[in-house]
Coordinates of C-alpha atoms in Angstrom, one line a residue:
X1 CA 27.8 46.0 -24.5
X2 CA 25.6 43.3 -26.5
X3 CA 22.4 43.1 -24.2
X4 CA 21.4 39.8 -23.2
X5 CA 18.7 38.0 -24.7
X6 CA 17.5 36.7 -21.6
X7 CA 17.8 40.6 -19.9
X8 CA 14.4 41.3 -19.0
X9 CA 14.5 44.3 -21.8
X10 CA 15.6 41.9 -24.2
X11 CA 12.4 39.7 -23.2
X12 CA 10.2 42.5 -22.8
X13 CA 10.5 43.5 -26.2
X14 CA 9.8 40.2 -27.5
X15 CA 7.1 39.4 -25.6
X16 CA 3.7 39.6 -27.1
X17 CA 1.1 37.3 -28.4
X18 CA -1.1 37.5 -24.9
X19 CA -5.1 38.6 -24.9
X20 CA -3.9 41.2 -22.4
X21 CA -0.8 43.3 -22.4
X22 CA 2.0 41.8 -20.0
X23 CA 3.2 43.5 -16.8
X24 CA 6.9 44.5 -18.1
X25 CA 8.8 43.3 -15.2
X26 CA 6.5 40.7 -14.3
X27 CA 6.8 38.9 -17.9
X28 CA 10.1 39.5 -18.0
X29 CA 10.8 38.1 -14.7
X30 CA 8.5 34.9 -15.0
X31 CA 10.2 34.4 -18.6
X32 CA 13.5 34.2 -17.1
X33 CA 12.3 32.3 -14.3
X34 CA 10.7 29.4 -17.0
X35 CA 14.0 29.6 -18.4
X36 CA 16.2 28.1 -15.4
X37 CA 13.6 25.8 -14.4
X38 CA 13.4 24.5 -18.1
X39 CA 17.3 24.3 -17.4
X40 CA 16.4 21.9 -14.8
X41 CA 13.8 19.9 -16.0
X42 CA 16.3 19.5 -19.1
X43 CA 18.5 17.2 -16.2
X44 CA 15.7 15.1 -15.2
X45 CA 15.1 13.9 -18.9
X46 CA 18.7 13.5 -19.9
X47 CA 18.8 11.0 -16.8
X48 CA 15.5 9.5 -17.9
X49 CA 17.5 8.3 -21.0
X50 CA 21.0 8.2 -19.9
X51 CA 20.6 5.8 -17.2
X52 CA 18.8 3.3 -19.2
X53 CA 20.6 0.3 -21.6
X54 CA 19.7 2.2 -24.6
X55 CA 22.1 1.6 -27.4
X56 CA 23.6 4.8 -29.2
X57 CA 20.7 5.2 -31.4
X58 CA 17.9 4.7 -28.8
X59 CA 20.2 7.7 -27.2
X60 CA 20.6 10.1 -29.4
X61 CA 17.1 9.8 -29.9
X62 CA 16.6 10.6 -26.3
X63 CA 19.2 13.6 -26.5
X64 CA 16.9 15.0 -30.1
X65 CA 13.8 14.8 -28.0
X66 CA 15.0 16.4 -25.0
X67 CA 16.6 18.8 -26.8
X68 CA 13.2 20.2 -28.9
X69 CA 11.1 20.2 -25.7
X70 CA 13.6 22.2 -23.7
X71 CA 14.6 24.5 -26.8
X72 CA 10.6 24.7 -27.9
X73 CA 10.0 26.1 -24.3
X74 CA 13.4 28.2 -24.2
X75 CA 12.3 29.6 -27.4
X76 CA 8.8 30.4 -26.6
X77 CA 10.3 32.1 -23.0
X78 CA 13.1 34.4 -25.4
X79 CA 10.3 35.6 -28.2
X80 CA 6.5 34.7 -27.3
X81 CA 3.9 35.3 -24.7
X82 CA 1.2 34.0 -23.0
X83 CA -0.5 31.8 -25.6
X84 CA 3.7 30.4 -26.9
X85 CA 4.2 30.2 -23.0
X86 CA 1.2 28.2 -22.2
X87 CA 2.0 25.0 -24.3
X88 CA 5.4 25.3 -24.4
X89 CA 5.9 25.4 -20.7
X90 CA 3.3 22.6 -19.8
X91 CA 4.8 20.0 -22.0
X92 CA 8.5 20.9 -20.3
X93 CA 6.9 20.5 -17.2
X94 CA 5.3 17.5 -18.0
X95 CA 8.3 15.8 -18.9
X96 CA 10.3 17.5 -16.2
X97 CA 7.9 16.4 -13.6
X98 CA 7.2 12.8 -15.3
X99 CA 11.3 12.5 -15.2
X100 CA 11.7 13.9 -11.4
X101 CA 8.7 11.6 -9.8
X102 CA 10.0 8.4 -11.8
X103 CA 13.5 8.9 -10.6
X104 CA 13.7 10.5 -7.5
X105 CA 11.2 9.3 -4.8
X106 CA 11.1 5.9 -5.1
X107 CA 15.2 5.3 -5.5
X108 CA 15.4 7.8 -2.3
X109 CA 13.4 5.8 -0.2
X110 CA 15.0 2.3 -1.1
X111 CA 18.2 3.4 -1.8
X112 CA 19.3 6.9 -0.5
X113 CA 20.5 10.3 -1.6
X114 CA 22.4 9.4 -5.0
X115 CA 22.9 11.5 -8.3
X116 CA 19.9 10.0 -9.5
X117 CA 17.8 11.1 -6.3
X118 CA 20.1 14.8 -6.5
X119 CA 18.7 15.1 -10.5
X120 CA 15.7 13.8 -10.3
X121 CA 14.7 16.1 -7.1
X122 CA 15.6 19.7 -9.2
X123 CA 13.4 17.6 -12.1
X124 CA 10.6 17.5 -10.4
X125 CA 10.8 20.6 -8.4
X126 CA 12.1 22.5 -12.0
X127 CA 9.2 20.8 -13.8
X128 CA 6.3 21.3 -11.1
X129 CA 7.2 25.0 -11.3
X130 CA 6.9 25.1 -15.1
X131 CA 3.5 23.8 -14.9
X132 CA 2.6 26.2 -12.7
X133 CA 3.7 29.2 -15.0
X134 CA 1.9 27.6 -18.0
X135 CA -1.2 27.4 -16.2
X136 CA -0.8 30.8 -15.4
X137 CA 0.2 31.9 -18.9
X138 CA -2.7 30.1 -20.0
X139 CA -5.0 31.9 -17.8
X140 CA -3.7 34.9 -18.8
X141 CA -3.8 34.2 -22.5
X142 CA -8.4 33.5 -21.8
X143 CA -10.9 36.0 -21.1
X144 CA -13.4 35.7 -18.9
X145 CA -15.8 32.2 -19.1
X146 CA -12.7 31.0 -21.1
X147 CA -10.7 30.8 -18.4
X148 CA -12.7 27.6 -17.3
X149 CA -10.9 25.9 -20.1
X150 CA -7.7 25.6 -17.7
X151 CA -9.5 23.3 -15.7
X152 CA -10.0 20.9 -18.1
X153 CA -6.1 21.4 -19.4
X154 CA -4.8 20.8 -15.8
X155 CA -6.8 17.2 -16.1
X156 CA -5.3 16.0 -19.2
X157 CA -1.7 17.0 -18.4
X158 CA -2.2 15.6 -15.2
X159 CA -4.0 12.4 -16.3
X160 CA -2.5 11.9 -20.0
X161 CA 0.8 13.6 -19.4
X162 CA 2.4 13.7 -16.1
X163 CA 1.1 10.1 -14.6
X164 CA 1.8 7.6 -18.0
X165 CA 4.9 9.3 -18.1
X166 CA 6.0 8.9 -14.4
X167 CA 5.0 5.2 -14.5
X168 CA 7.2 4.6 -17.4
X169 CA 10.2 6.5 -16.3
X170 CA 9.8 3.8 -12.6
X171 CA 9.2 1.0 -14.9
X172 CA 12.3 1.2 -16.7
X173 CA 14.2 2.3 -14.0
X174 CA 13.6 -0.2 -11.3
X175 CA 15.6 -0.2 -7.9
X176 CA 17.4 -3.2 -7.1
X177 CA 16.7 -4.6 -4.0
X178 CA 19.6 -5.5 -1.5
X179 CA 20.0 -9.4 -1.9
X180 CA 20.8 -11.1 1.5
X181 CA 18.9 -14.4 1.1
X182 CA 21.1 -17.8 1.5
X183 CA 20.7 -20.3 -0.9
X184 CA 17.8 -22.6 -0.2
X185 CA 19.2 -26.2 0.8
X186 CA 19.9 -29.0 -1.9
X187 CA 20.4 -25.9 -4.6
X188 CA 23.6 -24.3 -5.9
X189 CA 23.8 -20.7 -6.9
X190 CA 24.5 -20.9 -11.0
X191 CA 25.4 -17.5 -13.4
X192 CA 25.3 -17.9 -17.2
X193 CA 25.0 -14.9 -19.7
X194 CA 22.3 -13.4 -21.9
X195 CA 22.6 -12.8 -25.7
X196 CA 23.5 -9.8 -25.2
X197 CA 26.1 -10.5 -22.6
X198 CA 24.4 -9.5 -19.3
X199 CA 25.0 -12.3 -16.4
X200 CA 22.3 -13.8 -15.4
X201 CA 22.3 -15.5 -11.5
X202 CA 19.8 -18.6 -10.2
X203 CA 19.5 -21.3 -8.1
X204 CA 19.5 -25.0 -9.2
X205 CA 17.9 -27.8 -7.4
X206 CA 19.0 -31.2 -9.6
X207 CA 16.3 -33.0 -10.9
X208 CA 15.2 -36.8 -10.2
X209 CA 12.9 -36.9 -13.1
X210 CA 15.2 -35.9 -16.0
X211 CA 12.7 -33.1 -16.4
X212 CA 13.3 -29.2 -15.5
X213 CA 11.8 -26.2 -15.1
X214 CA 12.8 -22.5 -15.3
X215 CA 11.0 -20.8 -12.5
X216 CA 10.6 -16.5 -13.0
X217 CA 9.6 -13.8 -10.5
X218 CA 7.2 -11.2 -10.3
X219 CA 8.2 -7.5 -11.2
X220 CA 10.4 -5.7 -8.4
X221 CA 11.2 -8.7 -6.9
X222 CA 13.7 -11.9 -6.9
X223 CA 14.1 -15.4 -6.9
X224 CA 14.1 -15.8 -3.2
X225 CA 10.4 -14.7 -3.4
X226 CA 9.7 -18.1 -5.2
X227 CA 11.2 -20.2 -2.5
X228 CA 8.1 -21.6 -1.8
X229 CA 7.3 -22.5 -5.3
X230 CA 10.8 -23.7 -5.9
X231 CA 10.2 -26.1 -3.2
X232 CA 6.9 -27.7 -4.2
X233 CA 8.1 -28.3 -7.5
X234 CA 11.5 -29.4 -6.6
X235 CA 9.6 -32.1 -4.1
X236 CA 7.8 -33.2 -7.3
X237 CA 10.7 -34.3 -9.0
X238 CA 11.5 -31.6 -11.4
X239 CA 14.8 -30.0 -11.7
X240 CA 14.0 -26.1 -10.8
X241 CA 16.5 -23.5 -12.0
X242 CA 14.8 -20.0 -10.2
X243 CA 16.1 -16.9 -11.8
X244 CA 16.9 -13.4 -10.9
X245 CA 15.5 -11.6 -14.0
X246 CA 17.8 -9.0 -15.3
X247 CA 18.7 -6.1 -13.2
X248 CA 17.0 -7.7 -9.6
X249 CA 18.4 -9.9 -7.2
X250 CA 21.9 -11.1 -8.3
X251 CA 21.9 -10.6 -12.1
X252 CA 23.1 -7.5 -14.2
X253 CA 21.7 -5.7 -16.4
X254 CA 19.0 -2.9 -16.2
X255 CA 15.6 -4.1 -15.8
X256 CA 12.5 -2.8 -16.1
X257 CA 9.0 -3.6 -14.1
X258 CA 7.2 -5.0 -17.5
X259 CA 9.8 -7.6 -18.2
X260 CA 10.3 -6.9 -21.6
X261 CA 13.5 -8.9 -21.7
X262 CA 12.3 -11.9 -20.9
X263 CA 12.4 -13.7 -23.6
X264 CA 16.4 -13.0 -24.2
X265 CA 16.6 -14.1 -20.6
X266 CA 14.9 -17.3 -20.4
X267 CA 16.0 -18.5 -23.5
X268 CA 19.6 -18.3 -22.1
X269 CA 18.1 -20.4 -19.1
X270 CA 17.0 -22.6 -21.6
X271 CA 20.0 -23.0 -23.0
X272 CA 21.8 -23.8 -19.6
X273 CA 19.0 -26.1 -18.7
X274 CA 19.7 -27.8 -22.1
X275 CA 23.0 -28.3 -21.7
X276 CA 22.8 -30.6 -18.3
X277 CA 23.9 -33.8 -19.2
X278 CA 21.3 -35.5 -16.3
X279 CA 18.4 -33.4 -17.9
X280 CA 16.3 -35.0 -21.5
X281 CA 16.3 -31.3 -23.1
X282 CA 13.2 -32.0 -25.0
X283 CA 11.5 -31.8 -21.4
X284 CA 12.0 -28.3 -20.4
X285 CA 8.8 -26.2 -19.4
X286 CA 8.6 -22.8 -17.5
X287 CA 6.4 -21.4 -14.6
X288 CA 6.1 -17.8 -14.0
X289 CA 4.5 -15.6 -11.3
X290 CA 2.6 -12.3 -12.2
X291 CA 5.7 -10.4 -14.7
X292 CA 7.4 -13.7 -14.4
X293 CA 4.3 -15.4 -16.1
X294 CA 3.7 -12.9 -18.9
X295 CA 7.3 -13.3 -19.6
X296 CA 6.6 -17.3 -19.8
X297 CA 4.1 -16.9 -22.3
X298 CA 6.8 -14.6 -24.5
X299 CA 9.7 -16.8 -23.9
X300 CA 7.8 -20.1 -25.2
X301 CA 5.9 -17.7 -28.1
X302 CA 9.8 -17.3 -29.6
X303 CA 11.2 -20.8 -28.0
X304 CA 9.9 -24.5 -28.9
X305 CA 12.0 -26.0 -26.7
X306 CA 9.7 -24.5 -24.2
X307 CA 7.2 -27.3 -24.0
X308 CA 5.1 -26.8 -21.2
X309 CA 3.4 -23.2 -19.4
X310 CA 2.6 -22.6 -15.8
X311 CA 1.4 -18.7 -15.7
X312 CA 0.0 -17.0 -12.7
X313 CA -1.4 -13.5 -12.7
X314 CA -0.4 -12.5 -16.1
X315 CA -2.3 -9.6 -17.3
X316 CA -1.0 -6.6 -19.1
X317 CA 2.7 -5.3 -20.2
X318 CA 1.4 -3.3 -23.6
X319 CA -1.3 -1.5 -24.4
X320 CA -3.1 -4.4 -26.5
X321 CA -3.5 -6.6 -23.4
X322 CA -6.0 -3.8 -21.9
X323 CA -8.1 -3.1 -25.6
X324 CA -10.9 -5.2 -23.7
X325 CA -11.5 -2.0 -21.5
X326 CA -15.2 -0.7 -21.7
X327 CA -15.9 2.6 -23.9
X328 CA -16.5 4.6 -20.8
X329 CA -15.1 7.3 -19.1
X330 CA -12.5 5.2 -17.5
X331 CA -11.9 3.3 -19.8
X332 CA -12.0 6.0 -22.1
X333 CA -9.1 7.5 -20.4
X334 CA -7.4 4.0 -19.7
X335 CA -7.1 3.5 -23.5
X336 CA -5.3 6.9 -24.3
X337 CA -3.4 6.3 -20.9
X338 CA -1.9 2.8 -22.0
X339 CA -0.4 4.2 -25.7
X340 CA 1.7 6.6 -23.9
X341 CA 2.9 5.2 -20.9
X342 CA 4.3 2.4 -22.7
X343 CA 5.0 4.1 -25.6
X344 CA 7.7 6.5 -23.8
X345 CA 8.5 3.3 -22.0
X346 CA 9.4 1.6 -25.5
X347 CA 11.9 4.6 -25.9
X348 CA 13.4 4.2 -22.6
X349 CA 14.5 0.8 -22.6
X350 CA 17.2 -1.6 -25.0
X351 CA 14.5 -4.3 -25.2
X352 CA 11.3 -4.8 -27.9
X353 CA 7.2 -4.0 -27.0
X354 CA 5.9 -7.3 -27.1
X355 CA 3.1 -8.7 -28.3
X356 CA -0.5 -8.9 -26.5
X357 CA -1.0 -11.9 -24.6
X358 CA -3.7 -13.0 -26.2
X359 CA -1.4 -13.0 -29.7
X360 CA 1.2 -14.9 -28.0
X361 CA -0.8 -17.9 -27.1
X362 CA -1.5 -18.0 -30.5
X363 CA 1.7 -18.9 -31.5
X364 CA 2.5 -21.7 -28.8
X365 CA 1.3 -24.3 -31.4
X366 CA 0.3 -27.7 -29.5
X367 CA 2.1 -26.6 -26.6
X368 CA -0.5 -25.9 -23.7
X369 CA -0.3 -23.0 -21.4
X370 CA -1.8 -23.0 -17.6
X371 CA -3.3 -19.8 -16.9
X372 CA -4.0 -19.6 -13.0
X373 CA -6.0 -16.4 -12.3
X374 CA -7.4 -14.9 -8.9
X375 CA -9.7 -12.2 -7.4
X376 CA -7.5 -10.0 -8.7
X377 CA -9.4 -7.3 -11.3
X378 CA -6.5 -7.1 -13.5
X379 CA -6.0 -11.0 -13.4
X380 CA -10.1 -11.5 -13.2
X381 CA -10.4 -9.7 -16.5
X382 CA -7.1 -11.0 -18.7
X383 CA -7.3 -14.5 -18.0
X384 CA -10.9 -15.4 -19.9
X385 CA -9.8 -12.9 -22.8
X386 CA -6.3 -14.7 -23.5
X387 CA -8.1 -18.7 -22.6
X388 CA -10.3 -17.4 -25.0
X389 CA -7.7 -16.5 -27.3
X390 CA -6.8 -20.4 -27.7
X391 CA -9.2 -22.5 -26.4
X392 CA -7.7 -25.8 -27.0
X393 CA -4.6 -25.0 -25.6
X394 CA -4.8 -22.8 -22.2
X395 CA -6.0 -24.1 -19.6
X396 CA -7.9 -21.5 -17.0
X397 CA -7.9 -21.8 -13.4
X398 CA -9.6 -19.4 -11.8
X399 CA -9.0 -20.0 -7.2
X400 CA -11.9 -18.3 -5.6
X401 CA -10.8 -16.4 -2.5
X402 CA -7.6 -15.5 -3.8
X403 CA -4.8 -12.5 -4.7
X404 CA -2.4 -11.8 -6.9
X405 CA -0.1 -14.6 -7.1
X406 CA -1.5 -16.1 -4.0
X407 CA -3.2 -19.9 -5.1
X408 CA -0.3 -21.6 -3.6
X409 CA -0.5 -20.0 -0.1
X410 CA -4.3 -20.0 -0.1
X411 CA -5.0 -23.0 -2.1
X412 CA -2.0 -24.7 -1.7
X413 CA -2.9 -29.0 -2.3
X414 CA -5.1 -27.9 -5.1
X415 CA -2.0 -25.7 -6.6
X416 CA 0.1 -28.6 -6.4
X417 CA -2.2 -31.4 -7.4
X418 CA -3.2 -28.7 -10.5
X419 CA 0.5 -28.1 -11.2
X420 CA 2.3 -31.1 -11.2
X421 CA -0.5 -32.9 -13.0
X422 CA -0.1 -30.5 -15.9
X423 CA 3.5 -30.4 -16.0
X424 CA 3.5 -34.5 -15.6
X425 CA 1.4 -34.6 -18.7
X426 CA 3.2 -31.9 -20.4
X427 CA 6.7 -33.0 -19.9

């Protein structure tokens, strides 16, 4: 009978390569061992592209990269030893893991046990379990003070591989939250579609001005969060049409916590907006909180029927926006951080990277931009850098005593008199 190449006497005889000679059943069984738990960590990743809006390129690119890791470690289980098992195993761990603690935890808690939850649970488990046997493998494959060079490995898998990674398997696979909110009073629930198809929900309040805004949320949230906001401006005259961005609230679509569709998205709001015959469509502006004001700034980048820029808390969605970051350890780490968690971000999502901040406002033209910062590190540091970035046309205010996406709740006749004075002159 043909023996098995994953018998351990098949493996034994193929495994070499270590400083020290390996235990015969002990490699054989730890080999075998990588090689189910690479099995599983192979189901985390498919389902980190898979459920995604990928197109069939984006895909199969997903499937080829999946595909290497898990055959690179399979590979390295079947003929190498401990210095092939070391990397091998750590990288299909890191993915595994990255794959399992992006899709598991945080859809269990807000959404219960699901396929997602089931896949991304033997991911994580799968994947933690690899990194365990290349940290061993690795410590078996060093002698002596050499062995202190683990330490250092287990901090840049854990720092450069495992957490970017994780971050941008949640980011592009948000959790929708259950929508239960009635529609405000004096507005009516509209739906128009995307570009690309996907229906888009909001609510409209009519406008006594012949003026409109489109008003956009912060990331994991909905446009009942900017009730509030909706209100104020309404109450100022302006038609306000508050959108779901794609995949929260009402609308469809998949979305992801960076907001990278927005400008496909508001432009179709735009073009609803536009389309009112009691609205003047050269006097449309948009106001955004936090992921709803970086996507402002995109949106009127690529649209000049956008004439007018309320952002608040907008500070980083690509590795660009953070290239202010001091060369020290932090942000040292920060910088290599960034690349990679949006990079494997970029490949897990149908929509474009786009550009820094401080290159859109670049490319608004005459059109001005209020940028309305807070205490908020993150906000404290972006909004000088992008002002900066075009003096003459963004406007910075900067609310002592105040959080993310909080002036209007702590500062709130100052938010309004600020507001509607800009978009009075704007519009």
């Amino acid at each position: 009978m043909p023996m098995s190449p994953w018998s351990p006497r098949a493996i034994d005889r193929h495994a070499s390569g270590a400083n020290r000679p390996v235990h015969r059943g002990g490699g054989a069984r730890t080999a075998m061992l990588s090689a189910w738990v690479t099995a599983g960590t192979a189901l985390g990743m498919l389902a980190a592209f898979v459920d995604t809006d990928l197109d069939t390129a984006g895909l199969a690119l997903g499937v080829v990269i999946t595909v290497v890791i898990v055959g690179v470690a399979l590979l390295a289980a079947r003929f190498g030893g401990s210095w092939a098992w070391a990397p091998a195993w750590l990288v299909a761990g890191t993915a595994g893991t990255a794959a399992g603690a992006g899709l598991a935890p945080a859809q269990l808690v807000q959404a219960g046990v699901s396929t997602s939850v089931v896949v991304g649970a033997v991911s994580l488990v799968s994947g933690l379990v690899l990194l365990g046997l290349g940290l061993a493998a690795l410590l078996r494959a060093l002698d002596g003070w050499w062995r202190l060079l683990a330490l250092p490995v287990a901090f840049v898998v854990l720092q450069l591989g495992v957490l970017p990674l994780t971050m941008a398997v949640i980011g592009t696979h948000p959790v929708r939250e259950p929508f239960t909110t009635p529609i405000p009073e004096g507005a009516e629930r509209v739906t128009f579609a995307a570009a690309d198809g996907v229906p888009l929900v909001g609510w409209y309040t009519p406008s006594r001005s012949r003026a409109a805004v489109v008003l956009l949320h912060g990331a994991g949230a909905s446009k009942s969060d900017t009730r509030e906001h909706a209100t104020v401006l309404a109450q100022g005259g302006y038609g306000v049409l508050a959108l779901d961005a794609r995949g929260g609230g009402e609308s469809g679509g998949r979305g992801m916590l960076w907001g990278w569709h927005g400008p496909t998205d508001v432009a179709a709001a735009v073009d609803w907006l536009a389309a009112r015959p009691e609205l003047d469509p050269a006097r449309i502006g948009v106001v955004g909180e936090s992921m709803g004001g970086e996507q402002a700034i995109t949106a009127a980048a690529a649209d000049p029927r956008i004439r007018a820029i309320v952002a608040e808390g907008a500070s980083a969605r690509v590795a660009g926006d953070e290239a202010y970051l001091p060369l020290d350890v932090p942000g040292l780490i920060r910088r290599a951080y960034d690349p990679i968690m949006f990079g494997a971000a970029d490949l897990m999502t149908g929509a474009s990277a786009p550009a820094p901040l401080t290159e859109l406002v670049t490319r608004l033209g005459n059109r001005h931009l209020l940028l309305i910062s807070s205490d908020d590190p993150a906000d404290k540091a972006a909004g000088p850098r992008i002002r900066d970035a075009a003096p003459d046309t963004v406007e910075l205010w900067e609310p002592a005593d105040t959080g993310h996406t909080q002036a209007l709740a702590r500062h709130r006749e100052e938010w309004i008199r600020r507001v509607l004075a800009f978009l009075g002159e704007e519009l």
